[in-house]
Amino acid sequence: MPRPKFHKDSRTPKQVKVDVKAEAEETYGSPRAPTDQYQHFIPRFILRRFQVGPVKSKVERRKEFRRTGVDPEYIHYYDIATGSLDSRPIGKVYGVPNLYQDVRNVENVNELEEKLAGLERQAASIIEDMHRALLNGTFTLTRRPLELLRKFLFVMHYRNVSCSSTYFQVDHPENAKGRQWIESFMKAKGIQSAVETWLYFLRYYLDTSHSDIMQHAAELIEKHGEDLEKMITGSFIPSDLERFPALSYHVQANGNFFSIWEAAEGEEFILTHDAFGLWEGLAGDCPGLHHIFVVSPRIAVVLCSILLRPELKDRLKLLGPLKSSILHANPAPATTIYASGKESIPTNFDHPTSLERYRASQEGANDSFVFKITKLSRPQTLEFNSV
């Protein structure tokens, strides 16, 4: 049994190889009605990397379930409320019944769950390749797979059950400045609740490509100019601004550089209910030096504030003292190899839409990004797990 970590929920003893072809949300059968599902906010393909015991193929799992009626996959789960560490079925943790069920979609109430499964399949393949690259110490992606992975990470944070009822809750204290926009939007769309609004924009994020979401945000930036800062902080949101949530996506994508962190030998990253998008670190009063996404016991993807880029560190000092328990990891931004052979993007950075048009182009699609994998020491790994 592994050392219990007094953290949010779970820890497991070893890494396992994942069958990527079986990574869509999988159910073994249920006495419930066909539209009634236990829906994970942390996908099975990630949970399986924390699995206890031998790894079984999809065929073996289904055969054993038909024989015993018991989910054959387990993880160690630490319940902070009771102080107990036990084994629980993967099919019954990190999920909620009918979490993504859209009752407004009378033809298929579980369509969003199916769309999430499609995104998960694509992300699982990339994350599998990432694990294969650990021995080399570097990992290379072209622009489209990197964009897909960024979209997966954003959706992983947004889809969490903790966001479902509060993200657009009109009387939530953190939504006070955006209340008028939320109420106007719900009225215009005939939406009755915060959860329905959350599902509406989950559909937008799933149905819209990374490039198009970024283009929508760039158009808002160019249109509203000086009001942008007020829009981002929520103090001024025009009632007719339907695509305003594209800005949240844009801020995460453009405001952070992508890095890959590996746990020390003999140590593992732990998985918690909020292990996707959990922010850490302050620069003065500015939060979010790091956004953490644990994808396996071996790997965490960390989105680091662009203020941590070497060329911006002088500016960072102007914001005030840094407060971060994982700042010493010091990951490097990716090395970009442009398909044109040039050293920079041939576009006008003063116009956000021009930059996004390049990124969406075929030439931009062929750009490559080489990531140096940041290998943590044992003390650094333990510090990371304490966040």
CSV table of C-alpha atoms in Angstrom, one decimal:
chain,number,residue,atom,x,y,z
A,1,MET,CA,0.0,0.0,0.0
A,2,PRO,CA,1.4,3.4,-0.9
A,3,ARG,CA,2.1,6.2,1.7
A,4,PRO,CA,-1.2,7.9,2.4
A,5,LYS,CA,-1.1,11.6,1.3
A,6,PHE,CA,-3.3,13.8,3.3
A,7,HIS,CA,-4.6,15.5,0.2
A,8,LYS,CA,-8.0,15.8,-1.6
A,9,ASP,CA,-8.8,12.2,-2.6
A,10,SER,CA,-6.5,9.6,-4.1
A,11,ARG,CA,-3.1,8.1,-4.7
A,12,THR,CA,-2.1,4.8,-6.4
A,13,PRO,CA,1.0,2.7,-6.5
A,14,LYS,CA,2.2,2.5,-10.1
A,15,GLN,CA,1.9,3.6,-13.6
A,16,VAL,CA,0.2,1.5,-16.2
A,17,LYS,CA,0.0,1.3,-19.9
A,18,VAL,CA,-3.3,2.4,-21.4
A,19,ASP,CA,-5.1,0.9,-24.3
A,20,VAL,CA,-5.7,4.2,-26.2
A,21,LYS,CA,-8.2,2.6,-28.6
A,22,ALA,CA,-10.6,2.0,-25.7
A,23,GLU,CA,-10.4,5.4,-24.2
A,24,ALA,CA,-13.9,6.8,-24.9
A,25,GLU,CA,-16.2,6.9,-21.9
A,26,GLU,CA,-17.0,3.3,-21.3
A,27,THR,CA,-19.8,1.7,-19.3
A,28,TYR,CA,-20.2,-2.0,-18.6
A,29,GLY,CA,-24.0,-2.0,-18.3
A,30,SER,CA,-26.5,-0.8,-15.8
A,31,PRO,CA,-30.1,-1.5,-14.7
A,32,ARG,CA,-30.9,2.1,-15.2
A,33,ALA,CA,-32.8,3.6,-18.2
A,34,PRO,CA,-30.7,4.0,-21.3
A,35,THR,CA,-30.5,7.8,-20.9
A,36,ASP,CA,-29.4,7.6,-17.2
A,37,GLN,CA,-25.6,7.5,-17.0
A,38,TYR,CA,-22.8,7.9,-14.4
A,39,GLN,CA,-20.7,10.6,-16.2
A,40,HIS,CA,-17.1,11.2,-15.3
A,41,PHE,CA,-15.6,14.6,-15.1
A,42,ILE,CA,-12.2,12.9,-15.0
A,43,PRO,CA,-12.1,10.5,-18.0
A,44,ARG,CA,-11.5,6.8,-17.6
A,45,PHE,CA,-8.4,6.9,-19.7
A,46,ILE,CA,-6.7,9.0,-17.1
A,47,LEU,CA,-8.1,7.1,-14.1
A,48,ARG,CA,-6.8,3.8,-15.7
A,49,ARG,CA,-3.2,5.2,-15.4
A,50,PHE,CA,-3.8,5.2,-11.6
A,51,GLN,CA,-5.2,1.7,-11.6
A,52,VAL,CA,-4.5,-0.9,-8.9
A,53,GLY,CA,-3.7,-4.4,-10.0
A,54,PRO,CA,-3.1,-5.9,-13.5
A,55,VAL,CA,-4.3,-3.9,-16.5
A,56,LYS,CA,-6.9,-5.7,-18.6
A,57,SER,CA,-7.9,-5.1,-22.2
A,58,LYS,CA,-11.3,-3.8,-23.1
A,59,VAL,CA,-12.4,-7.4,-24.1
A,60,GLU,CA,-11.2,-8.8,-20.8
A,61,ARG,CA,-12.9,-6.0,-18.8
A,62,ARG,CA,-16.2,-6.6,-20.5
A,63,LYS,CA,-15.9,-10.4,-20.1
A,64,GLU,CA,-15.2,-10.1,-16.4
A,65,PHE,CA,-18.1,-7.6,-15.9
A,66,ARG,CA,-20.5,-10.0,-17.6
A,67,ARG,CA,-19.3,-12.8,-15.4
A,68,THR,CA,-19.3,-11.0,-12.1
A,69,GLY,CA,-21.4,-7.9,-12.5
A,70,VAL,CA,-18.6,-6.0,-10.8
A,71,ASP,CA,-16.5,-3.2,-12.3
A,72,PRO,CA,-13.0,-4.9,-12.7
A,73,GLU,CA,-11.0,-1.7,-12.4
A,74,TYR,CA,-10.0,0.0,-9.2
A,75,ILE,CA,-8.0,2.9,-7.9
A,76,HIS,CA,-6.8,3.8,-4.4
A,77,TYR,CA,-9.1,6.6,-3.1
A,78,TYR,CA,-8.4,8.8,-0.1
A,79,ASP,CA,-11.5,10.3,1.5
A,80,ILE,CA,-10.4,13.4,3.3
A,81,ALA,CA,-13.8,13.7,5.1
A,82,THR,CA,-13.5,10.3,6.8
A,83,GLY,CA,-9.7,10.0,6.7
A,84,SER,CA,-9.9,6.6,5.0
A,85,LEU,CA,-7.9,5.1,2.2
A,86,ASP,CA,-9.6,2.3,0.3
A,87,SER,CA,-10.1,0.9,-3.2
A,88,ARG,CA,-13.0,2.0,-5.3
A,89,PRO,CA,-14.2,1.1,-8.8
A,90,ILE,CA,-13.1,3.5,-11.5
A,91,GLY,CA,-16.7,3.5,-12.7
A,92,LYS,CA,-17.9,5.1,-9.5
A,93,VAL,CA,-15.4,7.9,-8.8
A,94,TYR,CA,-14.8,11.4,-10.1
A,95,GLY,CA,-18.3,11.5,-11.7
A,96,VAL,CA,-21.9,12.4,-11.2
A,97,PRO,CA,-25.0,10.8,-12.6
A,98,ASN,CA,-26.3,12.7,-15.7
A,99,LEU,CA,-23.8,15.5,-15.2
A,100,TYR,CA,-23.8,16.5,-18.9
A,101,GLN,CA,-27.4,15.5,-19.6
A,102,ASP,CA,-29.0,18.3,-21.7
A,103,VAL,CA,-32.8,18.0,-21.2
A,104,ARG,CA,-33.3,20.6,-23.9
A,105,ASN,CA,-31.9,18.2,-26.5
A,106,VAL,CA,-35.0,15.9,-26.7
A,107,GLU,CA,-33.4,13.7,-29.4
A,108,ASN,CA,-30.3,12.8,-27.4
A,109,VAL,CA,-30.0,14.1,-23.9
A,110,ASN,CA,-26.5,12.5,-23.6
A,111,GLU,CA,-25.1,14.1,-26.8
A,112,LEU,CA,-22.6,16.2,-24.9
A,113,GLU,CA,-21.2,13.2,-23.1
A,114,GLU,CA,-20.7,11.6,-26.5
A,115,LYS,CA,-18.9,14.8,-27.8
A,116,LEU,CA,-16.7,14.7,-24.7
A,117,ALA,CA,-15.8,11.1,-25.4
A,118,GLY,CA,-14.7,12.1,-28.9
A,119,LEU,CA,-12.4,14.8,-27.5
A,120,GLU,CA,-11.0,12.4,-24.9
A,121,ARG,CA,-10.1,9.8,-27.6
A,122,GLN,CA,-8.0,12.3,-29.5
A,123,ALA,CA,-6.3,13.6,-26.3
A,124,ALA,CA,-5.6,10.1,-25.1
A,125,SER,CA,-3.6,9.4,-28.2
A,126,ILE,CA,-1.4,12.5,-27.7
A,127,ILE,CA,-0.9,11.8,-24.0
A,128,GLU,CA,0.1,8.2,-24.8
A,129,ASP,CA,2.7,9.6,-27.2
A,130,MET,CA,3.9,12.0,-24.4
A,131,HIS,CA,4.6,9.1,-22.1
A,132,ARG,CA,6.6,7.3,-24.8
A,133,ALA,CA,8.7,10.5,-25.1
A,134,LEU,CA,9.8,10.5,-21.4
A,135,LEU,CA,13.0,8.5,-22.1
A,136,ASN,CA,14.0,11.0,-24.7
A,137,GLY,CA,13.5,14.0,-22.4
A,138,THR,CA,11.7,16.0,-25.2
A,139,PHE,CA,8.3,15.9,-26.9
A,140,THR,CA,7.4,17.4,-30.2
A,141,LEU,CA,4.0,18.4,-31.4
A,142,THR,CA,2.8,20.2,-34.5
A,143,ARG,CA,0.3,23.1,-34.1
A,144,ARG,CA,-3.0,21.2,-34.5
A,145,PRO,CA,-2.3,18.4,-32.0
A,146,LEU,CA,-1.0,21.1,-29.5
A,147,GLU,CA,-4.2,23.1,-30.0
A,148,LEU,CA,-6.3,20.0,-29.5
A,149,LEU,CA,-4.5,19.3,-26.2
A,150,ARG,CA,-4.9,22.9,-25.1
A,151,LYS,CA,-8.7,22.6,-25.8
A,152,PHE,CA,-8.8,19.4,-23.9
A,153,LEU,CA,-7.2,21.0,-20.9
A,154,PHE,CA,-9.5,24.0,-20.9
A,155,VAL,CA,-12.6,21.7,-21.2
A,156,MET,CA,-11.3,19.5,-18.4
A,157,HIS,CA,-11.4,22.5,-16.1
A,158,TYR,CA,-14.7,23.8,-17.4
A,159,ARG,CA,-16.5,20.5,-17.3
A,160,ASN,CA,-15.8,19.9,-13.6
A,161,VAL,CA,-18.9,19.3,-11.5
A,162,SER,CA,-17.9,22.2,-9.2
A,163,CYS,CA,-18.4,24.6,-12.2
A,164,SER,CA,-21.7,23.3,-13.3
A,165,SER,CA,-24.0,25.2,-10.9
A,166,THR,CA,-21.8,28.2,-10.1
A,167,TYR,CA,-20.0,29.3,-13.3
A,168,PHE,CA,-23.1,31.2,-14.4
A,169,GLN,CA,-25.0,31.5,-11.1
A,170,VAL,CA,-26.5,35.0,-11.2
A,171,ASP,CA,-26.4,35.5,-7.4
A,172,HIS,CA,-22.9,34.1,-6.9
A,173,PRO,CA,-20.6,36.7,-5.3
A,174,GLU,CA,-17.9,36.3,-8.0
A,175,ASN,CA,-20.5,36.9,-10.8
A,176,ALA,CA,-21.8,40.1,-9.4
A,177,LYS,CA,-20.3,42.3,-12.1
A,178,GLY,CA,-21.5,40.0,-14.8
A,179,ARG,CA,-24.9,39.4,-13.5
A,180,GLN,CA,-26.7,41.7,-16.0
A,181,TRP,CA,-25.0,39.9,-18.9
A,182,ILE,CA,-25.9,36.5,-17.5
A,183,GLU,CA,-29.5,37.4,-17.0
A,184,SER,CA,-29.8,39.0,-20.4
A,185,PHE,CA,-28.2,36.0,-22.1
A,186,MET,CA,-30.4,33.5,-20.4
A,187,LYS,CA,-33.5,35.5,-21.3
A,188,ALA,CA,-32.5,35.8,-24.9
A,189,LYS,CA,-31.9,32.0,-25.2
A,190,GLY,CA,-34.8,30.9,-23.1
A,191,ILE,CA,-32.5,29.3,-20.6
A,192,GLN,CA,-33.9,28.7,-17.2
A,193,SER,CA,-30.9,27.9,-15.0
A,194,ALA,CA,-27.1,28.3,-14.4
A,195,VAL,CA,-26.6,24.7,-15.2
A,196,GLU,CA,-28.3,25.0,-18.6
A,197,THR,CA,-26.1,28.1,-19.4
A,198,TRP,CA,-23.0,26.1,-18.4
A,199,LEU,CA,-24.1,23.3,-20.7
A,200,TYR,CA,-24.8,25.8,-23.5
A,201,PHE,CA,-21.3,27.0,-23.5
A,202,LEU,CA,-19.8,23.5,-23.0
A,203,ARG,CA,-21.5,22.7,-26.3
A,204,TYR,CA,-19.9,25.9,-27.8
A,205,TYR,CA,-16.4,24.8,-26.6
A,206,LEU,CA,-16.9,21.2,-27.9
A,207,ASP,CA,-18.4,22.2,-31.3
A,208,THR,CA,-16.0,25.0,-32.1
A,209,SER,CA,-12.4,24.4,-33.1
A,210,HIS,CA,-9.5,26.0,-31.1
A,211,SER,CA,-8.8,28.2,-34.1
A,212,ASP,CA,-12.4,29.5,-34.3
A,213,ILE,CA,-12.6,30.1,-30.6
A,214,MET,CA,-9.4,32.1,-30.7
A,215,GLN,CA,-10.6,34.0,-33.8
A,216,HIS,CA,-13.9,34.9,-32.0
A,217,ALA,CA,-11.9,36.2,-29.1
A,218,ALA,CA,-9.6,38.2,-31.3
A,219,GLU,CA,-12.6,39.8,-33.0
A,220,LEU,CA,-13.9,40.9,-29.6
A,221,ILE,CA,-10.5,42.3,-28.7
A,222,GLU,CA,-10.3,44.4,-31.9
A,223,LYS,CA,-13.9,45.5,-31.6
A,224,HIS,CA,-14.0,46.6,-28.0
A,225,GLY,CA,-10.4,47.8,-27.6
A,226,GLU,CA,-10.1,50.0,-24.5
A,227,ASP,CA,-13.1,48.2,-22.9
A,228,LEU,CA,-11.3,44.9,-23.0
A,229,GLU,CA,-9.8,45.1,-19.6
A,230,LYS,CA,-13.2,45.9,-18.1
A,231,MET,CA,-14.7,43.0,-20.0
A,232,ILE,CA,-12.1,40.5,-18.8
A,233,THR,CA,-12.6,41.5,-15.1
A,234,GLY,CA,-16.4,41.4,-15.7
A,235,SER,CA,-17.1,45.0,-14.7
A,236,PHE,CA,-18.5,45.8,-18.2
A,237,ILE,CA,-20.0,43.1,-20.4
A,238,PRO,CA,-22.3,44.2,-23.2
A,239,SER,CA,-25.6,42.4,-23.0
A,240,ASP,CA,-25.4,41.3,-26.7
A,241,LEU,CA,-22.0,39.8,-26.4
A,242,GLU,CA,-22.9,36.1,-27.0
A,243,ARG,CA,-19.3,35.0,-27.6
A,244,PHE,CA,-17.9,36.6,-24.4
A,245,PRO,CA,-16.8,33.2,-23.0
A,246,ALA,CA,-14.4,32.9,-25.9
A,247,LEU,CA,-12.3,35.4,-24.0
A,248,SER,CA,-11.8,33.0,-21.0
A,249,TYR,CA,-10.4,30.4,-23.5
A,250,HIS,CA,-8.2,33.0,-25.1
A,251,VAL,CA,-6.8,34.2,-21.8
A,252,GLN,CA,-5.7,30.7,-20.9
A,253,ALA,CA,-4.3,29.9,-24.3
A,254,ASN,CA,-2.4,33.2,-25.0
A,255,GLY,CA,-1.6,34.0,-21.4
A,256,ASN,CA,0.3,30.8,-20.5
A,257,PHE,CA,3.0,28.7,-22.1
A,258,PHE,CA,2.7,24.9,-22.2
A,259,SER,CA,5.1,22.7,-20.2
A,260,ILE,CA,5.5,19.0,-19.3
A,261,TRP,CA,6.6,18.0,-15.9
A,262,GLU,CA,7.7,14.5,-14.9
A,263,ALA,CA,7.6,13.1,-11.3
A,264,ALA,CA,10.9,12.0,-9.7
A,265,GLU,CA,11.8,8.3,-9.9
A,266,GLY,CA,10.0,6.4,-7.2
A,267,GLU,CA,7.5,9.2,-6.7
A,268,GLU,CA,4.1,9.9,-8.3
A,269,PHE,CA,1.8,12.8,-8.9
A,270,ILE,CA,-1.5,12.5,-7.1
A,271,LEU,CA,-4.9,12.9,-8.6
A,272,THR,CA,-7.6,15.1,-7.0
A,273,HIS,CA,-11.1,16.2,-8.0
A,274,ASP,CA,-9.6,19.7,-8.8
A,275,ALA,CA,-6.4,18.4,-10.5
A,276,PHE,CA,-7.3,20.0,-13.8
A,277,GLY,CA,-6.8,23.8,-13.9
A,278,LEU,CA,-5.9,24.2,-10.2
A,279,TRP,CA,-4.0,27.5,-10.1
A,280,GLU,CA,-0.9,28.2,-7.9
A,281,GLY,CA,1.4,31.2,-7.3
A,282,LEU,CA,1.1,34.9,-7.1
A,283,ALA,CA,3.1,37.8,-8.6
A,284,GLY,CA,2.2,40.6,-6.3
A,285,ASP,CA,-1.6,40.6,-6.4
A,286,CYS,CA,-1.8,38.7,-9.8
A,287,PRO,CA,-2.8,35.1,-9.3
A,288,GLY,CA,-2.1,32.0,-11.4
A,289,LEU,CA,1.6,31.7,-12.1
A,290,HIS,CA,0.8,28.1,-12.8
A,291,HIS,CA,-2.3,26.1,-13.8
A,292,ILE,CA,-1.9,22.4,-13.0
A,293,PHE,CA,-3.3,19.4,-15.0
A,294,VAL,CA,-2.3,16.0,-13.7
A,295,VAL,CA,-2.7,13.4,-16.5
A,296,SER,CA,-1.0,10.4,-14.9
A,297,PRO,CA,1.2,9.4,-12.0
A,298,ARG,CA,4.2,10.3,-14.1
A,299,ILE,CA,3.2,13.4,-16.0
A,300,ALA,CA,1.6,16.8,-15.2
A,301,VAL,CA,1.0,19.4,-17.8
A,302,VAL,CA,1.5,22.8,-16.3
A,303,LEU,CA,0.4,26.0,-18.1
A,304,CYS,CA,2.9,28.7,-16.9
A,305,SER,CA,2.1,32.4,-17.0
A,306,ILE,CA,3.9,34.1,-19.9
A,307,LEU,CA,5.3,36.4,-17.2
A,308,LEU,CA,7.6,33.5,-16.3
A,309,ARG,CA,9.1,33.6,-19.8
A,310,PRO,CA,12.8,34.5,-19.6
A,311,GLU,CA,12.4,37.7,-21.7
A,312,LEU,CA,9.6,39.0,-19.4
A,313,LYS,CA,11.1,38.4,-16.0
A,314,ASP,CA,12.1,42.0,-15.6
A,315,ARG,CA,8.5,43.0,-16.1
A,316,LEU,CA,7.5,40.3,-13.6
A,317,LYS,CA,9.6,42.0,-10.9
A,318,LEU,CA,7.5,45.2,-11.2
A,319,LEU,CA,4.3,43.3,-10.1
A,320,GLY,CA,5.7,42.6,-6.7
A,321,PRO,CA,7.1,39.7,-4.7
A,322,LEU,CA,6.6,36.2,-6.1
A,323,LYS,CA,4.8,33.6,-4.0
A,324,SER,CA,5.0,30.0,-5.3
A,325,SER,CA,6.0,26.7,-3.9
A,326,ILE,CA,6.9,25.3,-7.3
A,327,LEU,CA,8.7,28.2,-8.9
A,328,HIS,CA,12.0,26.4,-8.6
A,329,ALA,CA,11.0,23.9,-11.2
A,330,ASN,CA,11.7,26.7,-13.8
A,331,PRO,CA,10.4,25.0,-17.0
A,332,ALA,CA,11.5,26.4,-20.3
A,333,PRO,CA,9.0,27.5,-23.0
A,334,ALA,CA,8.9,25.3,-26.1
A,335,THR,CA,11.3,25.9,-29.0
A,336,THR,CA,9.2,26.8,-32.0
A,337,ILE,CA,10.2,25.6,-35.5
A,338,TYR,CA,8.3,27.6,-38.1
A,339,ALA,CA,7.4,25.7,-41.3
A,340,SER,CA,8.6,28.7,-43.4
A,341,GLY,CA,12.1,28.4,-41.9
A,342,LYS,CA,11.9,31.9,-40.6
A,343,GLU,CA,12.5,32.8,-37.0
A,344,SER,CA,9.2,34.4,-36.3
A,345,ILE,CA,5.6,34.6,-37.5
A,346,PRO,CA,5.2,36.8,-40.6
A,347,THR,CA,2.2,38.7,-39.4
A,348,ASN,CA,1.2,42.0,-37.7
A,349,PHE,CA,1.0,41.4,-34.0
A,350,ASP,CA,-0.9,44.7,-33.6
A,351,HIS,CA,-3.9,43.0,-35.0
A,352,PRO,CA,-5.0,39.9,-33.1
A,353,THR,CA,-7.1,38.6,-35.9
A,354,SER,CA,-4.1,38.6,-38.2
A,355,LEU,CA,-2.2,36.4,-35.8
A,356,GLU,CA,-5.1,34.0,-35.4
A,357,ARG,CA,-5.5,33.8,-39.2
A,358,TYR,CA,-1.9,32.7,-39.5
A,359,ARG,CA,-2.3,30.1,-36.8
A,360,ALA,CA,-5.4,28.8,-38.6
A,361,SER,CA,-3.6,28.6,-41.9
A,362,GLN,CA,-2.0,25.5,-43.5
A,363,GLU,CA,1.4,27.0,-43.1
A,364,GLY,CA,0.8,27.6,-39.4
A,365,ALA,CA,-0.5,24.1,-39.0
A,366,ASN,CA,2.9,22.8,-40.1
A,367,ASP,CA,4.8,24.7,-37.3
A,368,SER,CA,6.4,22.4,-34.7
A,369,PHE,CA,7.0,22.9,-31.0
A,370,VAL,CA,9.7,21.1,-29.1
A,371,PHE,CA,9.1,20.7,-25.4
A,372,LYS,CA,11.9,19.9,-23.0
A,373,ILE,CA,10.4,17.7,-20.3
A,374,THR,CA,11.0,19.1,-16.8
A,375,LYS,CA,12.2,16.3,-14.5
A,376,LEU,CA,11.4,17.1,-10.9
A,377,SER,CA,13.5,16.0,-7.9
A,378,ARG,CA,11.9,14.1,-5.1
A,379,PRO,CA,11.5,17.2,-2.9
A,380,GLN,CA,10.0,19.1,-5.9
A,381,THR,CA,7.5,16.3,-6.6
A,382,LEU,CA,6.4,16.2,-2.9
A,383,GLU,CA,6.1,20.0,-3.0
A,384,PHE,CA,4.0,19.8,-6.2
A,385,ASN,CA,1.7,17.2,-4.6
A,386,SER,CA,1.1,19.5,-1.6
A,387,VAL,CA,-0.4,22.3,-3.7
